Every structure is written in C-alpha cells, then in structure tokens.
XYZ file of C-alpha atoms in Angstrom:
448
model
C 0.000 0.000 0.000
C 2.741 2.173 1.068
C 4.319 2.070 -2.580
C 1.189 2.344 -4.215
C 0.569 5.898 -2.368
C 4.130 7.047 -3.069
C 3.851 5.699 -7.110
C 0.137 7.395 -7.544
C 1.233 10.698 -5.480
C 4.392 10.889 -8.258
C 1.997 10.120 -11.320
C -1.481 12.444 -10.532
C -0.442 14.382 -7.312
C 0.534 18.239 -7.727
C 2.392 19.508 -4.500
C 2.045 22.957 -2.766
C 5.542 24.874 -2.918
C 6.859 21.525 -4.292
C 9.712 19.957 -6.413
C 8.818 17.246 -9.154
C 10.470 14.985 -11.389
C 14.312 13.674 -10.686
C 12.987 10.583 -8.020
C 11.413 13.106 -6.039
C 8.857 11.631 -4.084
C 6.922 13.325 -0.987
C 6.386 11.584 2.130
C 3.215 10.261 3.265
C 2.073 11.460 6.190
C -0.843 9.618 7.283
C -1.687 10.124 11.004
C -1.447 12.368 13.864
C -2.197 12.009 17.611
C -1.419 14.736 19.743
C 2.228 16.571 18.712
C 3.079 13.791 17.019
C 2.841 12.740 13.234
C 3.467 9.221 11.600
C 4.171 8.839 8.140
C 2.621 5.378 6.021
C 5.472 3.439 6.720
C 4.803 3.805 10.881
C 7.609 6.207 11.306
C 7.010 8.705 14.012
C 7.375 12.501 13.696
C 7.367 15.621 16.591
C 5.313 18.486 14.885
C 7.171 21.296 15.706
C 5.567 23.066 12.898
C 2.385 23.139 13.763
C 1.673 21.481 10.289
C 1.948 24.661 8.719
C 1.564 26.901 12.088
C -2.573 25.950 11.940
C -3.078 22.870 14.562
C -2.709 24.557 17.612
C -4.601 22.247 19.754
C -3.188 19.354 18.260
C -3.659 16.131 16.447
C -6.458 13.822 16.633
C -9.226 16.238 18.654
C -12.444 13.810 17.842
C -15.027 16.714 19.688
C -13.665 18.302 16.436
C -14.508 15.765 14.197
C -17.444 15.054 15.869
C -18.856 18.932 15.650
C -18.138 18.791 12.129
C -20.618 15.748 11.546
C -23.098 17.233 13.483
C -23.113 20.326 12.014
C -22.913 18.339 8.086
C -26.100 16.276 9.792
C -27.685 19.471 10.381
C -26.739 21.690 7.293
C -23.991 20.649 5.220
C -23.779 23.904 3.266
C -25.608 26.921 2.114
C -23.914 30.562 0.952
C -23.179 33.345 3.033
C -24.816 35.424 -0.282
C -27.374 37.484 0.792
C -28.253 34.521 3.935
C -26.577 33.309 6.702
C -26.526 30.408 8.803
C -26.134 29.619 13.126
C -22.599 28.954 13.257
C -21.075 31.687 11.046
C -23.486 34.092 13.057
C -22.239 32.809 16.349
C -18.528 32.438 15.289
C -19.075 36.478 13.438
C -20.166 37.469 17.140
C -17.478 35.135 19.017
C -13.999 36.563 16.765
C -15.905 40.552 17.514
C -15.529 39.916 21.158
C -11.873 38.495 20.611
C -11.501 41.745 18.726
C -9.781 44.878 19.601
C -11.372 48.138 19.812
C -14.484 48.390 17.507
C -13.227 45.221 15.078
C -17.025 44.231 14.952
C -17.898 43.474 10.971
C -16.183 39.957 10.298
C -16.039 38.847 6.602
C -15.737 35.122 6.177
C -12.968 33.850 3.856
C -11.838 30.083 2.792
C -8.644 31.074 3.902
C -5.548 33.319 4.345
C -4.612 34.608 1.328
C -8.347 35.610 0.359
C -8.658 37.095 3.547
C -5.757 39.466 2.575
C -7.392 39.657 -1.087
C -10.455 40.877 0.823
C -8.622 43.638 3.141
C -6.939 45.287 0.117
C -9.947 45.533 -1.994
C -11.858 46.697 1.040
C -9.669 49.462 1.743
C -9.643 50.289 -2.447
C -13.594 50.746 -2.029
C -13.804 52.485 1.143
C -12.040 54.868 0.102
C -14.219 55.266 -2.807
C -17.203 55.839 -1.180
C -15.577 58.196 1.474
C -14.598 60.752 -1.404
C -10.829 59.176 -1.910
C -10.924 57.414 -4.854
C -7.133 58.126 -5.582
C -5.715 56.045 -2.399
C -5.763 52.450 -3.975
C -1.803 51.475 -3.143
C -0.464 49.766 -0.096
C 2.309 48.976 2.021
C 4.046 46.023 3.244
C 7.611 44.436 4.082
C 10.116 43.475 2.416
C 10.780 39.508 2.401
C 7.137 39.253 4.123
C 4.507 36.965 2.896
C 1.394 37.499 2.570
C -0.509 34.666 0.324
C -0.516 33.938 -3.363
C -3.488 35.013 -4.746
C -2.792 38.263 -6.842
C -3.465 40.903 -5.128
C -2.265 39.199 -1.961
C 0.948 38.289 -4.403
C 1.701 41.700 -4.921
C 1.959 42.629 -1.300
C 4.450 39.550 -0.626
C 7.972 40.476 -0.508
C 9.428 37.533 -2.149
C 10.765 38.209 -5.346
C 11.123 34.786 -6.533
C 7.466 33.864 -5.688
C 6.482 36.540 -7.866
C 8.439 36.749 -10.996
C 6.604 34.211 -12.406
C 3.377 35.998 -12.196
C 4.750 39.287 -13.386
C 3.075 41.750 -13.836
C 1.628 41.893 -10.851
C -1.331 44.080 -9.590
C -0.710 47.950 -9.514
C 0.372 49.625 -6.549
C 1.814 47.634 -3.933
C 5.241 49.478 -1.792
C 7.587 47.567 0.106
C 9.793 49.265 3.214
C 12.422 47.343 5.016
C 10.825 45.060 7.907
C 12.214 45.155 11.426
C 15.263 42.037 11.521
C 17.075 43.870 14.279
C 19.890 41.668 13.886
C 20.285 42.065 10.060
C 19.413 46.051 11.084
C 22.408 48.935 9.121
C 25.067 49.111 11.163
C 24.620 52.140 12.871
C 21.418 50.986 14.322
C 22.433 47.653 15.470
C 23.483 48.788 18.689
C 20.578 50.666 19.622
C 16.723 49.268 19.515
C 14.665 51.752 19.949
C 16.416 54.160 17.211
C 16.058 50.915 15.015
C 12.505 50.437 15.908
C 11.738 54.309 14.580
C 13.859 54.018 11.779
C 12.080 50.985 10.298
C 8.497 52.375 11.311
C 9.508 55.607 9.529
C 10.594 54.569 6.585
C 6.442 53.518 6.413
C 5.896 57.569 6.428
C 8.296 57.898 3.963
C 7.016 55.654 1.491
C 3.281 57.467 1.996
C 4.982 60.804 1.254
C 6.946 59.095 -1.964
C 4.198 58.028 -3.137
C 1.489 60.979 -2.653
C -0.768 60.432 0.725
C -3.793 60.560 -1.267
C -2.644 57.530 -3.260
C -1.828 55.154 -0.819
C -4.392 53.444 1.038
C -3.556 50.589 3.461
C -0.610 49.349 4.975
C -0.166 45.466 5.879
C 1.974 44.137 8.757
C 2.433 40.924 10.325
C 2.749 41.244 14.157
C 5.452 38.953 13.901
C 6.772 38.565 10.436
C 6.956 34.772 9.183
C 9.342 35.147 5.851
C 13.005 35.897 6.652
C 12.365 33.736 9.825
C 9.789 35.095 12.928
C 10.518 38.767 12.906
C 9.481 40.244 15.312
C 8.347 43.944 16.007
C 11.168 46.342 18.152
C 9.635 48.273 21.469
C 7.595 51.454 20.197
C 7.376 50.060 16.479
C 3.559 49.880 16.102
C 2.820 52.181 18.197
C 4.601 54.870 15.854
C 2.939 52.492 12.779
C -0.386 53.547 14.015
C 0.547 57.361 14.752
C 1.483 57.293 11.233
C -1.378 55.592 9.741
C -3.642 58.275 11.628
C -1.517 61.109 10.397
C -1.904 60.053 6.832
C -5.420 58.794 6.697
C -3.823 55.205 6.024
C -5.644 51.703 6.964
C -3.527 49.500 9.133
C -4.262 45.462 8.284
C -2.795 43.667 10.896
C -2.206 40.313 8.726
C -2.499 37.698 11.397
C -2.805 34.627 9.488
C -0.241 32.719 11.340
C 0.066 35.056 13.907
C -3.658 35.025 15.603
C -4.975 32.020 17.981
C -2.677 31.773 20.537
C 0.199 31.256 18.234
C 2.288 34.283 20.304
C 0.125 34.168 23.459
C -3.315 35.960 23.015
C -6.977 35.426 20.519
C -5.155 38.215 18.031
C -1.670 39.151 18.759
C -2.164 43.257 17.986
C -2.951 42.787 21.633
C 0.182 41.514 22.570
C 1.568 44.637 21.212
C -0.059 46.851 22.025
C -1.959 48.528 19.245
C -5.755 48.278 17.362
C -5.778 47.827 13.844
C -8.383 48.795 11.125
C -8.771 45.389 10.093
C -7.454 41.856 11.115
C -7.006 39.126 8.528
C -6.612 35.701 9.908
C -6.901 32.305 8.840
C -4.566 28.525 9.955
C -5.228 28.026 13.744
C -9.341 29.136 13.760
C -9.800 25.626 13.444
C -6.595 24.254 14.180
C -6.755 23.442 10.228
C -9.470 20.497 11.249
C -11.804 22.141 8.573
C -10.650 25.032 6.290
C -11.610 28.759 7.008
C -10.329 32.190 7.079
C -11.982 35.947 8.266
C -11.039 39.746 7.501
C -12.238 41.549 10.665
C -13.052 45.046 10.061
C -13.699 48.607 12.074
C -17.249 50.036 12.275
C -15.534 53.035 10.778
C -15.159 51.082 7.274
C -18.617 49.013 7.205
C -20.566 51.887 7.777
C -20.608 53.127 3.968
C -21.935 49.883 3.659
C -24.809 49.917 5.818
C -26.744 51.912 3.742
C -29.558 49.578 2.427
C -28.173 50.156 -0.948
C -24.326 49.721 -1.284
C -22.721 46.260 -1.411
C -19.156 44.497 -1.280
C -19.274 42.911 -4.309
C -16.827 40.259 -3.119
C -16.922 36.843 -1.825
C -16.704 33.366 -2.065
C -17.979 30.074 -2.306
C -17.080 28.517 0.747
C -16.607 31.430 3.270
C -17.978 31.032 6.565
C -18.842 27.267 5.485
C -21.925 26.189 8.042
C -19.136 23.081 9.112
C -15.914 24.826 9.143
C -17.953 27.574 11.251
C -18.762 24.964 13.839
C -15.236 23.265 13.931
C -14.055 26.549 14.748
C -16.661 27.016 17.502
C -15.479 23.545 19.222
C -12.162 25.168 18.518
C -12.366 27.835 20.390
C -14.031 26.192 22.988
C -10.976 23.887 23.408
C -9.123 27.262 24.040
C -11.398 28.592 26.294
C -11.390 25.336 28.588
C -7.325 24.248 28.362
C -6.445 28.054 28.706
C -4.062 27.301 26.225
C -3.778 31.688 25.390
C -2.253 31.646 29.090
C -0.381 28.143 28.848
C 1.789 29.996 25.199
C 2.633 32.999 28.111
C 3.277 31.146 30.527
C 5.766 28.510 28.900
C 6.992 30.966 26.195
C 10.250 32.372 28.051
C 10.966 27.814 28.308
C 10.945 27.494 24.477
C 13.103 30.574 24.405
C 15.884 29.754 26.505
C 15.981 25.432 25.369
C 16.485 27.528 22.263
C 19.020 29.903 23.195
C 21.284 26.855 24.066
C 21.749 26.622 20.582
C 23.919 29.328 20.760
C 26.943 27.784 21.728
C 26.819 25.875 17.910
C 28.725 28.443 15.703
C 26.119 27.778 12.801
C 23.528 29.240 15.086
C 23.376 33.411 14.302
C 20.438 34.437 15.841
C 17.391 33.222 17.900
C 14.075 35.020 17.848
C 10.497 35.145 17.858
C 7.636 35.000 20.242
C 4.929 33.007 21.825
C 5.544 29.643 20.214
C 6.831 31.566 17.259
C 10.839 30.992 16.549
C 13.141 30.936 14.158
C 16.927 29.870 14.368
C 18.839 31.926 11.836
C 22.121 30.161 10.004
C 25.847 31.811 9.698
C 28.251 31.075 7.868
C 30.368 32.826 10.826
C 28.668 33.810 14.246
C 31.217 36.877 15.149
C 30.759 38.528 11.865
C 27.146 37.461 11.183
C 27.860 36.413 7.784
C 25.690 34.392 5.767
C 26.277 31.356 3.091
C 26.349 32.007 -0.076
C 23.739 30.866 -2.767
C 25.834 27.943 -3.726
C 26.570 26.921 0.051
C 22.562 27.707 0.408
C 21.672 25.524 -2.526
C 24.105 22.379 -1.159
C 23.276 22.691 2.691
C 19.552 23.666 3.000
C 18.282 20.694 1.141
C 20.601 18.316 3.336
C 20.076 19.702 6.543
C 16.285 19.661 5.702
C 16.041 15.891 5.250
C 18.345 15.379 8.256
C 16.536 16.785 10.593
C 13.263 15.202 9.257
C 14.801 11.766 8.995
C 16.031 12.078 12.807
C 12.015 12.800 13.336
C 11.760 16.248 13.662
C 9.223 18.028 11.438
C 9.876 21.955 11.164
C 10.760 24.149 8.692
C 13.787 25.298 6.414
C 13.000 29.157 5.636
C 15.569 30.204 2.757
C 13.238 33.315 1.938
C 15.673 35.701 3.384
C 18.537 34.780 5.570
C 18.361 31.509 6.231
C 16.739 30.112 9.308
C 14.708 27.176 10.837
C 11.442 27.862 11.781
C 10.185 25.947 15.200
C 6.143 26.380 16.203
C 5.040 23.637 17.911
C 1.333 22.991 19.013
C 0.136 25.183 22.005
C 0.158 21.580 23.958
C 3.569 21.457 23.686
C 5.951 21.772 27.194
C 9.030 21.595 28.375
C 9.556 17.976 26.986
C 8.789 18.742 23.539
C 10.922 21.756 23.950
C 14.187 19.319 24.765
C 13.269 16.893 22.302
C 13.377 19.880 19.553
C 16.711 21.425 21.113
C 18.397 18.012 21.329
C 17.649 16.848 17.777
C 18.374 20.723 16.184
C 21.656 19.960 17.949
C 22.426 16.813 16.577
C 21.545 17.659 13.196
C 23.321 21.534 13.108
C 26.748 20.108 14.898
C 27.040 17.383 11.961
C 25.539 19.923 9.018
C 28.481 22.752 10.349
C-alpha cells in the first residue's frame, strides 16, 4: 500500500511549494495524535511546525470531528450570499468579542490569502465611497509573505514567488521590515532608534508616493518570511501614529500570527496597538476544517450599511456552516485548556531550550515569540555572515532531510537569511521543547 501511495502521489499528485520529477517523491504522512505525526510506513514525527503553524490544539481532537458531523447532519452547506446560517453568526459574534477596539464586521474567507485579497480591496472601495478614490496602493515588508493570490501576491515580498506571475497588480510598496539583527550598522546597537527608523521609513514611502494615493498598509505582528521577525519596542505604536496622520488603513495580517500562536486570541494585543482590520486564517480551526476571516472597524462598514451599497466580493465557501462549527469547538478547546495563558506562561521555556543553541557556531540568531521561533544560520557567528547561494543551494536541502529523517518536522526558511522555523502545538511543554533542542543539535553540529 505504502508504494502504491508514493507511485500514484508521483503520477497524478501536484504539490504545494513543491519539487517534481528527478525521483522526487513526498512523504506520506498519514496520522497524527497529539504533537506527534506518523508517516505510512509507521515512522514517528514531533510536529514542531504546527503542520503549517494551523493545529494549535493538536492532532487527533475527535469533539472536532465530531462537531463537524453534526453540524454536516444538520446543514452541510448553504452561501453566506445574501443569507446566513447559526454557526457563522455565532462564530461572526465570538472573533468581535476576541476583537480589539471596535473590530465588529467579520467577513468570512476560505482562507488566508483571500482574507488578505479581501482587506486590500476593502480598503480600495472604502475609500471610494468616502470621497478618496485616488488612495488604492499599499504597504508592506520586504521579504514578508502574505498569500498567493494576486493581489495578496503583490503585497508579498518575495521576489522569486512573484516573478513568475509578473506583472503583478498595480500599486503595492515595500519598506524594510524590522530584523534587528540584520538592522544597518549604525542601528544595530541601539533598539529603539532601530525600531523608529524601520516604522519611519512607512511615512516615507506614503509621502513618496502621494498620501492621497496610498491606502492601506499590511503588517504581520510577527513577520513569518526571513524567519519570525518580530516587532522592536515602540514600532507599532509609531505604525499607528502614522497611519492616523496620513489617513492610512492599518491590516494587521495575522494569518499565522492570531490564535494563541504568540500568546493571546489576536496578537495586535500583545503589542499593544488596534488595527483597522485583522485578517486571519490557519489556527481558527486548528486546520481540522478550512476557514479564514477579515475583521473590520465600524468606521469602514458603515458606507456599507446603507440599504443600498454592497461588497461585491466573496466566495464560495466562506464562513462554510461546518468549518464555522469546527471553529466554535475550537475555540471552545481554548477557552477550557487556557491554552492563550499556557503559550505565556511557557513561552520564556521554548526561548531559553532555544538559546542553548547558541553555543553551535552555525547558530546566528534566535528570535520570535509566543511559540513563534526561528533559528537563523551563519556562515560565521562573530561577523554574522551568511552562506552564499551555492553553500545555500548544497546545505539547505541536506540539513532539511536530516533533521526530518532524525524525526523532527519543522521548517527550512531560505526566503531571506536563512533560518529554521520551530512552532510547535500550544500543547507542547518543556519535553517537547528538549526533544526539539536536542535533535536541532544533533543535526546543526554534523551539518556545520
């Protein structure tokens, strides 16, 4: 059986991200329990991905399987198009009490990158009907990722993602994001003029390009591409002084970043600040049943709420009447295992098992937050420098099937500087914490 997966996966199967041809064959992974994965040969895995940062309460939750039959027994599907159904009302009312500020109009996606599709064409007609029909461009960071579709294409930061694609959709600005440790050299020795610098540079951009062009701008709390960046002290609080100043949306893009993943419901509140809208996605269901939401300010629904005007946007499966549900029992899980307080609580653990990495000369830099990390690679720790595309192209591949192979699953980020991403199910303690240092050991002191 095992063969015949792996032989009709290579003949009819069409990967995500993915390399075919050469002998390449994917593994099979065909059960999960807990924070553990096996593949269809009975090898055992530690997630310390998460997946793909979406099951946060872990493998194998039957009350989630089990609230997605009941809901299919129920009402399988129906359209969020002109109707609505019980659990995308209830969920709608659940994610505007998770909300900051007045985040009270949510807008039901399939997923990630169409919630981001959604934010940017929001902002384009708001600003329509509010007599600015010039601001249409946004903002966003440079190596950052924010989905594939192609709008959402245009505002990731990737270049080689998007050159195949080109040309992409009008009017999307990049501005450096905040890597403190890849920060100029003048600024590397003091955070908080680093932190205004990068946060600047956002004004700059809106006064490059005209203020009355420019019409959102779209941040990850903590940036995923280039490995877990996360924001410096005072960085977006300044983002939102200068969104005010200008008249400028602020989309906190919290995809990977919301549900717990850094320690609360939507991490803007671990930082401190209240976006215009929230896009989110991966860990509303701890991926048990696709979904995604754009959560958005009275402010911008309110030209809506005319009787007359309409969002003519949507999609076939947003706010599906089962995903809804799953994410109900979801959330429920949350509510009941506390697991928002267990990320706080145990997040300064992951951090320092990881920080004993340090003493491996390959090992640059450590950072993130939450359960949120990223281990950057040097060629040379004192200098900081990095490999070279040729030493990139020999050792990422390797050191990605070694550490798989020794039964780790995580994540080889070669985006920007290259880095290992770790986020492990909010279950996760100290022991899956050693288990990741230990093997991330083994596999780094051979690789260097």
């Amino acid at each position: 059986m095992t063969s015949d997966l792996s032989a009709t996966a290579n003949r009819h199967l069409w990967g995500h991200f993915a390399r075919h041809g050469a002998g390449i064959t994917p593994p099979v992974i065909a059960r999960g329990d807990g924070v553990t994965i096996w593949d269809d040969r009975g090898k055992s895995y530690l997630d310390a991905l998460s997946a793909l940062f979406v099951v946060q309460v872990g493998h194998g939750r039957e009350e989630l399987a089990e609230a997605a039959a009941r809901q299919a027994g129920t009402l399988a599907y129906f359209p969020l198009w002109s109707y609505a159904t019980p659990p995308a009302i209830e969920l709608a009312e659940r994610l505007a009490d998770y909300a900051p500020g007045d985040l009270n109009r949510v807008f039901f996606t399939s997923g990630g990158g169409e919630a981001v599709e959604t934010a940017w064409k929001l902002a384009k007609q708001y600003f329509k009907l509010t007599g600015k029909p010039g601001k249409y461009k946004v903002i966003s960071r440079a190596v950052a990722y924010h989905g594939t579709p192609q709008g959402a294409l245009a505002l990731t930061g990737v270049p080689k993602y998007q050159a195949p694609f080109e040309p992409l959709t009008p009017g999307a600005v990049k501005v450096p994001n905040t890597n403190f440790y890849r920060a100029p050299e003048p600024l590397r020795s003091d955070v908080k003029a680093f932190s205004r610098w990068a946060a600047d540079r956002i004004a700059e951009a809106i006064e490059f390009e005209g203020p009355d062009t420019v019409a959102a701008v779209f941040l990850e709390p903590v940036q995923n591409a280039g490995g877990c960046i996360p924001p410096p002290p005072g960085y977006f609080e300044r983002v939102r002084e200068i969104c005010d100043d200008y008249d400028v949306l602020l989309v906190s893009d919290e995809v990977i970043c919301a549900y717990g993943r850094i320690g609360s419901m939507f991490a803007c509140d671990d930082f401190g600040y209240v976006p215009d809208m929230i896009t989110c996605a991966k860990g509303l269901t701890s991926g048990y049943s696709p979904i995604g939401a754009m959560i958005a300010s009275d402010r911008l629904f309110e030209p809506f709420n005319d009787g007359t005007t309409i969002f003519p946007h949507g999609y076939t499966f947003g706010g599906h009447p089962v995903s809804a549900a799953v994410a109900l029992a979801n959330l429920d899980i949350f509510e009941r295992e506390r697991l928002n307080d267990r990320v706080k609580h145990n997040a300064a653990a992951l951090r320092a098992t990881l920080e004993k990495l340090y003493d491996l000369p390959i090992v640059g830099d450590v950072r993130g937050e939450g359960y949120f990390y990223a281990i950057e690679l040097v060629k040379d720790q004192a200098s900081r420098e990095t490999f070279s595309a040729d030493e990139r192209r020999q050792l990422l591949p390797r050191l990605s099937s070694a550490l798989f192979d020794a039964g780790l699953y995580c994540r080889i980020d070669d985006r920007g500087d290259p880095a290992i991403q770790i986020a492990p199910p909010l279950i996760s303690g100290q022991p899956e914490f050693d288990t990741i240092e230990s093997i991330l050991r083994s596999v780094l002191t051979e690789a260097r």
